[in-house]
CSV table of C-alpha atoms in Angstrom, one decimal:
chain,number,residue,atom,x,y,z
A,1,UNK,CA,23.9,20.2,-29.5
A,2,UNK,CA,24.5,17.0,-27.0
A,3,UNK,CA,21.1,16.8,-26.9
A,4,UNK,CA,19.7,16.7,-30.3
A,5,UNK,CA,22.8,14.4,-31.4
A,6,UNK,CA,21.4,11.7,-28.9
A,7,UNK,CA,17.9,12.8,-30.4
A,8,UNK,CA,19.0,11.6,-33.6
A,9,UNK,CA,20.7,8.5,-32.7
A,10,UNK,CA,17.1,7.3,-30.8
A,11,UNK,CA,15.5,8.1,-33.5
A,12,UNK,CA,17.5,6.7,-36.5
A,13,UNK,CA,20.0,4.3,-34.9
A,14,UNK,CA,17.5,1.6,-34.5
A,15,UNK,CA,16.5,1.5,-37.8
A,16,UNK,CA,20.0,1.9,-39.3
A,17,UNK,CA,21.5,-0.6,-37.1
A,18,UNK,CA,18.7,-3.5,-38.1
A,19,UNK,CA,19.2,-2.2,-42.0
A,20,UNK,CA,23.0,-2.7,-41.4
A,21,UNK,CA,22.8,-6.0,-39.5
A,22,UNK,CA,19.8,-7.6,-41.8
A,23,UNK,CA,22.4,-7.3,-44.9
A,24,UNK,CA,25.4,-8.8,-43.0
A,25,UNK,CA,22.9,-11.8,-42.0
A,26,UNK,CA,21.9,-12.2,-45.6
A,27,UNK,CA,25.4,-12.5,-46.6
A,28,UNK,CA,26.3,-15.1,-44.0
A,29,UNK,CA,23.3,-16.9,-44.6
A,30,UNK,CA,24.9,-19.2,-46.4
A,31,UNK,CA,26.9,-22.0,-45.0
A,32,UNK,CA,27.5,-24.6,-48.0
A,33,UNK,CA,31.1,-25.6,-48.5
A,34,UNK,CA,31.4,-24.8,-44.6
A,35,UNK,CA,32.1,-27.8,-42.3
A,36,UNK,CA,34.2,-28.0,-39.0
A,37,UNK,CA,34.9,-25.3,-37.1
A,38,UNK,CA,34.2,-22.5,-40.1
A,39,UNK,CA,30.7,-24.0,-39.6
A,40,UNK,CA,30.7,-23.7,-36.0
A,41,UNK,CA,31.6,-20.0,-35.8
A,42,UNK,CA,29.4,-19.0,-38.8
A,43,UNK,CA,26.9,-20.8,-36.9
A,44,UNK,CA,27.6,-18.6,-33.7
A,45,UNK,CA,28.1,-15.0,-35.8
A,46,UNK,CA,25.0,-15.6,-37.5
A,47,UNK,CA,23.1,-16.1,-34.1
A,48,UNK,CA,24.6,-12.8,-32.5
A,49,UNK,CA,23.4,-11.0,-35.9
A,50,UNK,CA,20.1,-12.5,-35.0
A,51,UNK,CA,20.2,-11.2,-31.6
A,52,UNK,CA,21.5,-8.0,-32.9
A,53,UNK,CA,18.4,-7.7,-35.1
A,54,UNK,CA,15.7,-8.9,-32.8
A,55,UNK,CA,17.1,-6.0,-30.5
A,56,UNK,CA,16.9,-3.6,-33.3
A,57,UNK,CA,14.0,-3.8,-34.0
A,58,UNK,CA,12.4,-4.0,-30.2
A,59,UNK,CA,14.3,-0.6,-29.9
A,60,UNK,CA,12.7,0.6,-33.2
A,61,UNK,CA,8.9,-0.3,-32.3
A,62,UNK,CA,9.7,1.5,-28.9
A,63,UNK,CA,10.8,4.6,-30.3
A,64,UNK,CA,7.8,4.2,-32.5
A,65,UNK,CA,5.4,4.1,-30.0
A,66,UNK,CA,6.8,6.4,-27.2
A,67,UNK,CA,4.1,8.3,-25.9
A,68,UNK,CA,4.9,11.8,-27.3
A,69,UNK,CA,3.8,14.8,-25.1
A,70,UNK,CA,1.0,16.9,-25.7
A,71,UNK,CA,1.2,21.2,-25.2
A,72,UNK,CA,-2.1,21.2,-23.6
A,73,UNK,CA,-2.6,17.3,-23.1
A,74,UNK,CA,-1.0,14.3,-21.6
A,75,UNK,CA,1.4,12.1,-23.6
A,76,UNK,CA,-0.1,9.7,-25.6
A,77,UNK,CA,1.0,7.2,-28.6
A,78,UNK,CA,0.2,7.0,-31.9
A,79,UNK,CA,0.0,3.2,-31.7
A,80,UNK,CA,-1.5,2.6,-28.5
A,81,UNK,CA,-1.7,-1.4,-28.7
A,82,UNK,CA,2.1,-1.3,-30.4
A,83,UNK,CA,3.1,0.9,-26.8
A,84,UNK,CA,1.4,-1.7,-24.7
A,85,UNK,CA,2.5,-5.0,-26.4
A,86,UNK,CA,5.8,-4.1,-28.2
A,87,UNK,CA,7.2,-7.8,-27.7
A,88,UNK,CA,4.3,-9.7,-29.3
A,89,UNK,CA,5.0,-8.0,-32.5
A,90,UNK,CA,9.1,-9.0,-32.7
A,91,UNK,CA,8.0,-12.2,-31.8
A,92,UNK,CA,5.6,-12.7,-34.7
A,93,UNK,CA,8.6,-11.2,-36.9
A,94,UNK,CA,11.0,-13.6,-35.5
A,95,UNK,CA,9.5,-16.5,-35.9
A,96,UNK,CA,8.3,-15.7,-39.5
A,97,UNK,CA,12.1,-15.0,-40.6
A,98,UNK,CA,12.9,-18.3,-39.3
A,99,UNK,CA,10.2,-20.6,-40.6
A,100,UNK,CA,11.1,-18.7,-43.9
A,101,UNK,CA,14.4,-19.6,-43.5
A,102,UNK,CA,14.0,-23.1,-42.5
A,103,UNK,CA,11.7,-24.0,-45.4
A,104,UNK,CA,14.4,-23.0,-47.5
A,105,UNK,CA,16.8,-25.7,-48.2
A,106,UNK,CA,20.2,-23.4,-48.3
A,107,UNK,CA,19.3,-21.5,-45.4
A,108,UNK,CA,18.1,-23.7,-43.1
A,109,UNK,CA,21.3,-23.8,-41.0
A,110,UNK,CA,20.8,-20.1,-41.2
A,111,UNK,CA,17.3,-20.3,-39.9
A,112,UNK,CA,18.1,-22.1,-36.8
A,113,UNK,CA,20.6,-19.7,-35.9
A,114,UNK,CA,18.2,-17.1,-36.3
A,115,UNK,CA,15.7,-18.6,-34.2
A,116,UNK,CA,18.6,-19.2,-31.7
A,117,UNK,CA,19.7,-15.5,-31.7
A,118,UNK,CA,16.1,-14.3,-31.9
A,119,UNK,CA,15.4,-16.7,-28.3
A,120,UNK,CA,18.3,-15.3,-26.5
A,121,UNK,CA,16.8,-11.8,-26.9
A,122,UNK,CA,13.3,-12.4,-26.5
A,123,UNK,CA,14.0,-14.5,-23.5
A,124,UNK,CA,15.9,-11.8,-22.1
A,125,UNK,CA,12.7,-9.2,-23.0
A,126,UNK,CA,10.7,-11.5,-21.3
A,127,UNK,CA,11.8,-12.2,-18.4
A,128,UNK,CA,12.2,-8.1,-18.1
A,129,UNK,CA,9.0,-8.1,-18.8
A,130,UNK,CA,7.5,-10.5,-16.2
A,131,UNK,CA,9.6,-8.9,-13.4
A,132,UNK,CA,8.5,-5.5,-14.3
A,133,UNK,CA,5.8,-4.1,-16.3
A,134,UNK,CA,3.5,-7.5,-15.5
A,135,UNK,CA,4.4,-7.5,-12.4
A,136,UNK,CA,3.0,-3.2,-12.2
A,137,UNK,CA,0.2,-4.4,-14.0
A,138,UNK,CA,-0.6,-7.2,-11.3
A,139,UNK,CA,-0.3,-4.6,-8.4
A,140,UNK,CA,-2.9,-2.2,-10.3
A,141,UNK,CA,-5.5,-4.7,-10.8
A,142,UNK,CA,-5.2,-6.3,-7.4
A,143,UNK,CA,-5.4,-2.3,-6.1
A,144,UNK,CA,-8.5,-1.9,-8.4
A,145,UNK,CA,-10.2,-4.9,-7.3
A,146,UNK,CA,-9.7,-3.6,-3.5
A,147,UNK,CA,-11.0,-0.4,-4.3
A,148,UNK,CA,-14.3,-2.2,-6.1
A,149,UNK,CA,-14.4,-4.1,-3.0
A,150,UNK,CA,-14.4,-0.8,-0.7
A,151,UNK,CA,-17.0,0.6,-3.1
A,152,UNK,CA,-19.5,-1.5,-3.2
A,153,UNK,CA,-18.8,-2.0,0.6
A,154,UNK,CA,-19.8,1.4,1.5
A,155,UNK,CA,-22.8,1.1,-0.5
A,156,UNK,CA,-24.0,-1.2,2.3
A,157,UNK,CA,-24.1,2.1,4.3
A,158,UNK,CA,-20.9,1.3,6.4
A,159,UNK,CA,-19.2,4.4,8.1
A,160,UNK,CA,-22.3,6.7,7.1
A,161,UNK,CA,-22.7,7.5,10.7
A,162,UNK,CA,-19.2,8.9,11.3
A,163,UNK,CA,-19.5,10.8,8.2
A,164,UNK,CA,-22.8,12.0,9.2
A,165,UNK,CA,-20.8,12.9,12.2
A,166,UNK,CA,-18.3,13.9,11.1
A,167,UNK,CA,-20.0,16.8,8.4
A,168,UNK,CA,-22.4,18.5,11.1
A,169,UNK,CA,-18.5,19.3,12.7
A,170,UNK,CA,-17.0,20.7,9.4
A,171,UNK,CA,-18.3,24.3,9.8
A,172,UNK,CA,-16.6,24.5,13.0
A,173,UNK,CA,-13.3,23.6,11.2
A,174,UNK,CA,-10.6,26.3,9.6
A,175,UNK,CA,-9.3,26.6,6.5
A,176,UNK,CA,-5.3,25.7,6.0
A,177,UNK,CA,-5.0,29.1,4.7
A,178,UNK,CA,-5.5,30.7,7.4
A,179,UNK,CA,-3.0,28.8,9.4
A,180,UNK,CA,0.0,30.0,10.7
A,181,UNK,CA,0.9,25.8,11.4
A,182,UNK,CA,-1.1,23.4,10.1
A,183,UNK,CA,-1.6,20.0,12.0
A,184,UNK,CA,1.1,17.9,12.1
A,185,UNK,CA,2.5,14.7,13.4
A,186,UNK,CA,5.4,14.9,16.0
A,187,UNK,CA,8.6,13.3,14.2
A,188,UNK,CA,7.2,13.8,10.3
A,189,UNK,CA,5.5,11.3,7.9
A,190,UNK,CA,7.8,8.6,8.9
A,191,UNK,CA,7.4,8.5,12.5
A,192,UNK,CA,3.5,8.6,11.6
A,193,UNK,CA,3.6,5.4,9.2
A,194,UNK,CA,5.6,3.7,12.3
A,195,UNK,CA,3.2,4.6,15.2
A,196,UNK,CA,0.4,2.9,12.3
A,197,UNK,CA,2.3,-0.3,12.0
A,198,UNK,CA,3.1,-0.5,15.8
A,199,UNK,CA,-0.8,-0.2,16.3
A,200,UNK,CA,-1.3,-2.5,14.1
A,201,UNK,CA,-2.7,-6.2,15.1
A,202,UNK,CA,-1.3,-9.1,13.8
A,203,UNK,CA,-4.4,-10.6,13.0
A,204,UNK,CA,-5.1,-7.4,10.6
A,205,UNK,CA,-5.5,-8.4,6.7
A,206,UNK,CA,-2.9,-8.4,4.6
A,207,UNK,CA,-3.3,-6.8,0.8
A,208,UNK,CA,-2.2,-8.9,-2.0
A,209,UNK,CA,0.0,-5.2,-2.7
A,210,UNK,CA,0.9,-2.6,-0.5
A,211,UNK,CA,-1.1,0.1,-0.4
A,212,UNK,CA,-3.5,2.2,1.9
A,213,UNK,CA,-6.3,3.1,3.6
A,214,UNK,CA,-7.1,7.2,3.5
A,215,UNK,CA,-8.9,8.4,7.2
A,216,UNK,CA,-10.4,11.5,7.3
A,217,UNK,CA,-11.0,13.1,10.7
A,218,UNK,CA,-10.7,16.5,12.7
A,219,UNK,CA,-7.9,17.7,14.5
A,220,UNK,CA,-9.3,19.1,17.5
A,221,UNK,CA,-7.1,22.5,19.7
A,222,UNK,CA,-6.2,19.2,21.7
A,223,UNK,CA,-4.5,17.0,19.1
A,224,UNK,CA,-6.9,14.2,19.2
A,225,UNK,CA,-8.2,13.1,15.9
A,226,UNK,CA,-11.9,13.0,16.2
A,227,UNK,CA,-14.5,11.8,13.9
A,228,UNK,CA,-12.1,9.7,11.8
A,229,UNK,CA,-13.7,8.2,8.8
A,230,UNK,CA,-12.5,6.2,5.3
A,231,UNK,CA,-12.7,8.3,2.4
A,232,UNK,CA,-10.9,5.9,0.0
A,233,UNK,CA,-10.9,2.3,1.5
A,234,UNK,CA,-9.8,-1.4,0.7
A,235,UNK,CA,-13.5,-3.3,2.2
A,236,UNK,CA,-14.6,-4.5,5.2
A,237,UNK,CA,-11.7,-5.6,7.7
A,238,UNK,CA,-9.3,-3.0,6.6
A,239,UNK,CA,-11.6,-0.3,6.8
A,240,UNK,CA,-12.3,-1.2,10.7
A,241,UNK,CA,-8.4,-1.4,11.3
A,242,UNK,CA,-7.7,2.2,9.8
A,243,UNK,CA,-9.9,3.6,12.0
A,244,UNK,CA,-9.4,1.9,14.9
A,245,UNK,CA,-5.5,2.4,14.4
A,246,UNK,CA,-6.1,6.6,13.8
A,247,UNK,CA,-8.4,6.7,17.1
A,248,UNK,CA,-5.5,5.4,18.8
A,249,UNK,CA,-2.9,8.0,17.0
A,250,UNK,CA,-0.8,9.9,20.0
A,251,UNK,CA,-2.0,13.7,19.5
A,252,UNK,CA,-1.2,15.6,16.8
A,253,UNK,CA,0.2,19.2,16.7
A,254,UNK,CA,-2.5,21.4,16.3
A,255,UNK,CA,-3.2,23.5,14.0
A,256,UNK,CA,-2.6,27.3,14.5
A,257,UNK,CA,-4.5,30.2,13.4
A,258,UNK,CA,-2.9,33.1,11.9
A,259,UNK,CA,-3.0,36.2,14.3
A,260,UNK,CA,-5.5,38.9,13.4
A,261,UNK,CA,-6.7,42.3,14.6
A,262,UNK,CA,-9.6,40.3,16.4
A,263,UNK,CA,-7.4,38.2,18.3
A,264,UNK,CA,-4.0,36.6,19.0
A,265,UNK,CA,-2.6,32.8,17.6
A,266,UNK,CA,-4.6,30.2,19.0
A,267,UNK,CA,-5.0,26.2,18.2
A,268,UNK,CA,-8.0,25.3,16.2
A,269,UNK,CA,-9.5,22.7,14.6
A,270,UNK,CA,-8.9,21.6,11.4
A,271,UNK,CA,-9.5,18.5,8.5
A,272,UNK,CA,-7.0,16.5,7.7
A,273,UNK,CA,-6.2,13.1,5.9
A,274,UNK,CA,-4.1,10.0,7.3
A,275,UNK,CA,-2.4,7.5,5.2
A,276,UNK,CA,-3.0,4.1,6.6
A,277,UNK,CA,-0.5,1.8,4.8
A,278,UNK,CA,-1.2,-2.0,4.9
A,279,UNK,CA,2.0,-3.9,3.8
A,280,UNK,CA,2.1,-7.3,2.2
């Protein structure tokens, strides 16, 4: 019942709230006959209406545009360009309801408060904005332009010889599911990402974002990662450091192979993936 009460209140509160607030401002709106400090604070109310309203009606073209989950699909919006740009539109709004109200002579007073209310809260959405969603959409292109980079990269044939090398020793590789232990790295995840920045040179590039390198390699009976190679790189310079960085890994746990009628546990060799992170 909780639930579909706050449903409702998504739903229909933005829309009732900016229907409430829009009449108030229109009755306020004018201030002849006001002077002093009756001005002054019908002044002030009418700009927090105006704030109230701009807010309104970001909340509303949110709600609108939510991506709404599919039962066999991912979530998606009905207004795709409204989802993705739902400030541009109040802003057009805005600043039509105040150069309607300034170009009329009785409101005009009413029409600067707007447009003062209206620039608190858009200010506000902005700089949210900047320090948010532009600032994820920075990251991913910077992350896509790396990846092009890595692309076209290995289309110069780099690293074709350790993968060459590295497929005529798959078959002697086992599956994880027929692992009793698959390989891991003494101390977990964490202690693998420090032993990668520890190897790390200081004269290593540095990505505009943080993000990774992905090795592919063998783990041997032994531990040692052999044949490491980039499956999913960041270009020239960063490739190089991945690999150099998983040759020089300590060893590994091995992996172990389940026990069978044809023989007892034993450590084999297996595939496995290492996250190279490169931090800003």
């Amino acid at each position: 019942m909780g639930f579909v009460l706050l449903l409702l209140l998504v739903i229909f509160g933005p829309p009732l709230l900016l229907v409430i607030l829009s009449v108030r401002f229109g009755q306020l709106s004018q201030l002849a006959g006001l002077t002093g400090p009756a001005r002054t604070r019908r002044f002030i109310w009418l700009a927090v209406l105006a704030s109230g309203m701009t807010g309104s009606l970001y909340l509303l073209l949110c709600v609108l545009s939510a991506e709404i989950p599919g039962a066999h699909a991912a979530a998606k919006s009905n207004f795709p360009w409204l989802h993705a740009h739902p400030l541009m539109p109040v802003v057009l709004v805005s600043l039509a309801i105040t150069l309607l109200l300034l170009c009329t002579p009785t409101r005009r007073p009413a029409g600067l408060s707007f447009g003062v209310g209206a620039l608190l809260v858009l200010g506000g959405l902005g700089t949210h904005w900047f320090f948010t969603d532009h600032q994820e959409d920075v990251k991913r292109e910077a992350f896509y332009q790396l990846r092009q980079v890595d692309i076209a990269y290995r289309d110069t044939g780099a690293q074709r010889a350790a993968r060459d090398s590295f497929e005529r020793q798959a078959a002697r590789c086992y599956h994880k599911d027929l692992l009793d232990k698959e390989p891991t790295f003494p101390g977990g995840d964490r202690a693998l990402d420090a032993q990668v920045q520890a190897l790390m040179r200081p004269s290593a590039p540095r990505p505009p974002v943080d993000t990774y390198v992905l090795v592919q390699g063998i783990i041997e009976p032994t531990g040692r990662v052999a044949f490491p190679h980039v499956v999913e790189g960041l270009g020239p310079g960063f490739d190089e450091e991945a690999v150099r960085i998983v040759r020089h890994l300590p060893l590994f746990e091995p992996g172990i192979l389940r026990a069978t009628a044809e023989g007892e546990q034993r450590p084999v060799a297996v595939h496995e993936q290492i996250y190279v992170s490169f931090y800003q």
